[in-house]
Amino acid sequence: MEKVLKCSASKTELTNDKGSVIFKCPKCGQADIIRSYHSRELATKYECPKCGFEGPN
Ligand SMILES: [Zn+2]
């Protein structure tokens, strides 16, 4: 089963986004933060769905 990943910031689907990244929240380490290439370029803020941590870092 393939999950549809969405950017945490822009909510865009990452199906064909080669520049996207997925990483654990730097604060709580539990939630996956997903950022699309587009959001990284624009330095769009992301927010952790678990602890509310915000940042582009
Ligand atoms: Zn977090």
PDB file of N, CA, C and O in Angstrom, residues 7-38:
ATOM      1  N   CYS A   7       2.789  17.555   1.896  1.00  0.00           N
ATOM      2  CA  CYS A   7       3.656  18.527   2.552  1.00  0.00           C
ATOM      3  C   CYS A   7       2.942  19.100   3.777  1.00  0.00           C
ATOM      4  O   CYS A   7       1.778  19.493   3.700  1.00  0.00           O
ATOM      5  N   SER A   8       3.645  19.152   4.890  1.00  0.00           N
ATOM      6  CA  SER A   8       3.043  19.661   6.112  1.00  0.00           C
ATOM      7  C   SER A   8       2.694  21.140   6.004  1.00  0.00           C
ATOM      8  O   SER A   8       1.802  21.623   6.684  1.00  0.00           O
ATOM      9  N   ALA A   9       3.409  21.826   5.175  1.00  0.00           N
ATOM     10  CA  ALA A   9       3.193  23.270   5.084  1.00  0.00           C
ATOM     11  C   ALA A   9       2.150  23.632   4.033  1.00  0.00           C
ATOM     12  O   ALA A   9       1.217  24.373   4.296  1.00  0.00           O
ATOM     13  N   SER A  10       2.294  23.098   2.848  1.00  0.00           N
ATOM     14  CA  SER A  10       1.447  23.567   1.755  1.00  0.00           C
ATOM     15  C   SER A  10       0.315  22.609   1.424  1.00  0.00           C
ATOM     16  O   SER A  10      -0.554  22.930   0.631  1.00  0.00           O
ATOM     17  N   LYS A  11       0.333  21.410   2.038  1.00  0.00           N
ATOM     18  CA  LYS A  11      -0.692  20.389   1.813  1.00  0.00           C
ATOM     19  C   LYS A  11      -0.720  19.860   0.389  1.00  0.00           C
ATOM     20  O   LYS A  11      -1.681  19.253  -0.037  1.00  0.00           O
ATOM     21  N   THR A  12       0.335  20.093  -0.327  1.00  0.00           N
ATOM     22  CA  THR A  12       0.387  19.556  -1.680  1.00  0.00           C
ATOM     23  C   THR A  12       0.843  18.103  -1.641  1.00  0.00           C
ATOM     24  O   THR A  12       1.645  17.721  -0.797  1.00  0.00           O
ATOM     25  N   GLU A  13       0.340  17.325  -2.517  1.00  0.00           N
ATOM     26  CA  GLU A  13       0.757  15.934  -2.599  1.00  0.00           C
ATOM     27  C   GLU A  13       2.161  15.839  -3.173  1.00  0.00           C
ATOM     28  O   GLU A  13       2.541  16.608  -4.045  1.00  0.00           O
ATOM     29  N   LEU A  14       2.892  14.867  -2.663  1.00  0.00           N
ATOM     30  CA  LEU A  14       4.299  14.785  -3.030  1.00  0.00           C
ATOM     31  C   LEU A  14       4.580  13.665  -4.021  1.00  0.00           C
ATOM     32  O   LEU A  14       5.711  13.257  -4.191  1.00  0.00           O
ATOM     33  N   THR A  15       3.537  13.188  -4.647  1.00  0.00           N
ATOM     34  CA  THR A  15       3.671  12.050  -5.539  1.00  0.00           C
ATOM     35  C   THR A  15       4.803  12.206  -6.544  1.00  0.00           C
ATOM     36  O   THR A  15       5.595  11.304  -6.758  1.00  0.00           O
ATOM     37  N   ASN A  16       4.881  13.364  -7.135  1.00  0.00           N
ATOM     38  CA  ASN A  16       5.897  13.573  -8.167  1.00  0.00           C
ATOM     39  C   ASN A  16       6.895  14.659  -7.780  1.00  0.00           C
ATOM     40  O   ASN A  16       7.491  15.297  -8.622  1.00  0.00           O
ATOM     41  N   ASP A  17       7.041  14.846  -6.487  1.00  0.00           N
ATOM     42  CA  ASP A  17       7.920  15.906  -6.026  1.00  0.00           C
ATOM     43  C   ASP A  17       9.272  15.318  -5.632  1.00  0.00           C
ATOM     44  O   ASP A  17       9.429  14.736  -4.568  1.00  0.00           O
ATOM     45  N   LYS A  18      10.240  15.481  -6.489  1.00  0.00           N
ATOM     46  CA  LYS A  18      11.546  14.857  -6.251  1.00  0.00           C
ATOM     47  C   LYS A  18      12.353  15.579  -5.174  1.00  0.00           C
ATOM     48  O   LYS A  18      13.262  15.023  -4.596  1.00  0.00           O
ATOM     49  N   GLY A  19      12.033  16.828  -4.939  1.00  0.00           N
ATOM     50  CA  GLY A  19      12.817  17.591  -3.969  1.00  0.00           C
ATOM     51  C   GLY A  19      12.239  17.563  -2.566  1.00  0.00           C
ATOM     52  O   GLY A  19      12.708  18.275  -1.696  1.00  0.00           O
ATOM     53  N   SER A  20      11.245  16.713  -2.354  1.00  0.00           N
ATOM     54  CA  SER A  20      10.597  16.716  -1.043  1.00  0.00           C
ATOM     55  C   SER A  20      11.455  15.992  -0.002  1.00  0.00           C
ATOM     56  O   SER A  20      12.257  15.126  -0.321  1.00  0.00           O
ATOM     57  N   VAL A  21      11.262  16.368   1.236  1.00  0.00           N
ATOM     58  CA  VAL A  21      11.993  15.732   2.326  1.00  0.00           C
ATOM     59  C   VAL A  21      11.019  15.334   3.433  1.00  0.00           C
ATOM     60  O   VAL A  21      10.005  15.977   3.645  1.00  0.00           O
ATOM     61  N   ILE A  22      11.363  14.263   4.107  1.00  0.00           N
ATOM     62  CA  ILE A  22      10.591  13.826   5.266  1.00  0.00           C
ATOM     63  C   ILE A  22      11.565  13.662   6.424  1.00  0.00           C
ATOM     64  O   ILE A  22      12.606  13.026   6.283  1.00  0.00           O
ATOM     65  N   PHE A  23      11.230  14.247   7.543  1.00  0.00           N
ATOM     66  CA  PHE A  23      12.098  14.088   8.707  1.00  0.00           C
ATOM     67  C   PHE A  23      11.261  14.140   9.975  1.00  0.00           C
ATOM     68  O   PHE A  23      10.140  14.635   9.981  1.00  0.00           O
ATOM     69  N   LYS A  24      11.834  13.609  11.030  1.00  0.00           N
ATOM     70  CA  LYS A  24      11.143  13.633  12.315  1.00  0.00           C
ATOM     71  C   LYS A  24      11.192  15.038  12.894  1.00  0.00           C
ATOM     72  O   LYS A  24      12.173  15.756  12.726  1.00  0.00           O
ATOM     73  N   CYS A  25      10.154  15.384  13.600  1.00  0.00           N
ATOM     74  CA  CYS A  25      10.108  16.668  14.270  1.00  0.00           C
ATOM     75  C   CYS A  25      11.336  16.820  15.169  1.00  0.00           C
ATOM     76  O   CYS A  25      11.631  15.941  15.966  1.00  0.00           O
ATOM     77  N   PRO A  26      12.069  17.924  15.019  1.00  0.00           N
ATOM     78  CA  PRO A  26      13.290  18.104  15.816  1.00  0.00           C
ATOM     79  C   PRO A  26      13.010  18.295  17.302  1.00  0.00           C
ATOM     80  O   PRO A  26      13.905  18.160  18.129  1.00  0.00           O
ATOM     81  N   LYS A  27      11.788  18.592  17.642  1.00  0.00           N
ATOM     82  CA  LYS A  27      11.477  18.830  19.048  1.00  0.00           C
ATOM     83  C   LYS A  27      10.992  17.564  19.758  1.00  0.00           C
ATOM     84  O   LYS A  27      11.564  17.142  20.745  1.00  0.00           O
ATOM     85  N   CYS A  28       9.944  16.957  19.222  1.00  0.00           N
ATOM     86  CA  CYS A  28       9.371  15.797  19.910  1.00  0.00           C
ATOM     87  C   CYS A  28       9.867  14.485  19.316  1.00  0.00           C
ATOM     88  O   CYS A  28       9.786  13.452  19.955  1.00  0.00           O
ATOM     89  N   GLY A  29      10.360  14.530  18.091  1.00  0.00           N
ATOM     90  CA  GLY A  29      10.908  13.328  17.484  1.00  0.00           C
ATOM     91  C   GLY A  29       9.878  12.261  17.165  1.00  0.00           C
ATOM     92  O   GLY A  29      10.223  11.124  16.901  1.00  0.00           O
ATOM     93  N   GLN A  30       8.612  12.613  17.185  1.00  0.00           N
ATOM     94  CA  GLN A  30       7.571  11.611  16.975  1.00  0.00           C
ATOM     95  C   GLN A  30       6.855  11.761  15.640  1.00  0.00           C
ATOM     96  O   GLN A  30       6.553  10.783  14.974  1.00  0.00           O
ATOM     97  N   ALA A  31       6.561  12.988  15.285  1.00  0.00           N
ATOM     98  CA  ALA A  31       5.792  13.214  14.072  1.00  0.00           C
ATOM     99  C   ALA A  31       6.718  13.370  12.872  1.00  0.00           C
ATOM    100  O   ALA A  31       7.843  13.851  12.994  1.00  0.00           O
ATOM    101  N   ASP A  32       6.236  12.928  11.746  1.00  0.00           N
ATOM    102  CA  ASP A  32       6.978  13.128  10.509  1.00  0.00           C
ATOM    103  C   ASP A  32       6.616  14.473   9.920  1.00  0.00           C
ATOM    104  O   ASP A  32       5.448  14.771   9.691  1.00  0.00           O
ATOM    105  N   ILE A  33       7.629  15.262   9.681  1.00  0.00           N
ATOM    106  CA  ILE A  33       7.424  16.532   9.008  1.00  0.00           C
ATOM    107  C   ILE A  33       7.720  16.312   7.534  1.00  0.00           C
ATOM    108  O   ILE A  33       8.745  15.747   7.179  1.00  0.00           O
ATOM    109  N   ILE A  34       6.819  16.724   6.702  1.00  0.00           N
ATOM    110  CA  ILE A  34       7.001  16.538   5.268  1.00  0.00           C
ATOM    111  C   ILE A  34       7.041  17.903   4.597  1.00  0.00           C
ATOM    112  O   ILE A  34       6.147  18.724   4.785  1.00  0.00           O
ATOM    113  N   ARG A  35       8.082  18.108   3.831  1.00  0.00           N
ATOM    114  CA  ARG A  35       8.187  19.385   3.144  1.00  0.00           C
ATOM    115  C   ARG A  35       8.413  19.135   1.657  1.00  0.00           C
ATOM    116  O   ARG A  35       9.289  18.366   1.276  1.00  0.00           O
ATOM    117  N   SER A  36       7.641  19.826   0.872  1.00  0.00           N
ATOM    118  CA  SER A  36       7.818  19.700  -0.563  1.00  0.00           C
ATOM    119  C   SER A  36       8.950  20.610  -1.024  1.00  0.00           C
ATOM    120  O   SER A  36       9.341  21.534  -0.315  1.00  0.00           O
ATOM    121  N   TYR A  37       9.432  20.327  -2.178  1.00  0.00           N
ATOM    122  CA  TYR A  37      10.494  21.153  -2.740  1.00  0.00           C
ATOM    123  C   TYR A  37      10.046  22.598  -2.829  1.00  0.00           C
ATOM    124  O   TYR A  37      10.787  23.525  -2.531  1.00  0.00           O
ATOM    125  N   HIS A  38       8.812  22.769  -3.231  1.00  0.00           N
ATOM    126  CA  HIS A  38       8.226  24.092  -3.364  1.00  0.00           C
ATOM    127  C   HIS A  38       8.277  24.843  -2.038  1.00  0.00           C
ATOM    128  O   HIS A  38       8.698  25.996  -1.967  1.00  0.00           O
TER     129      HIS A  38
END
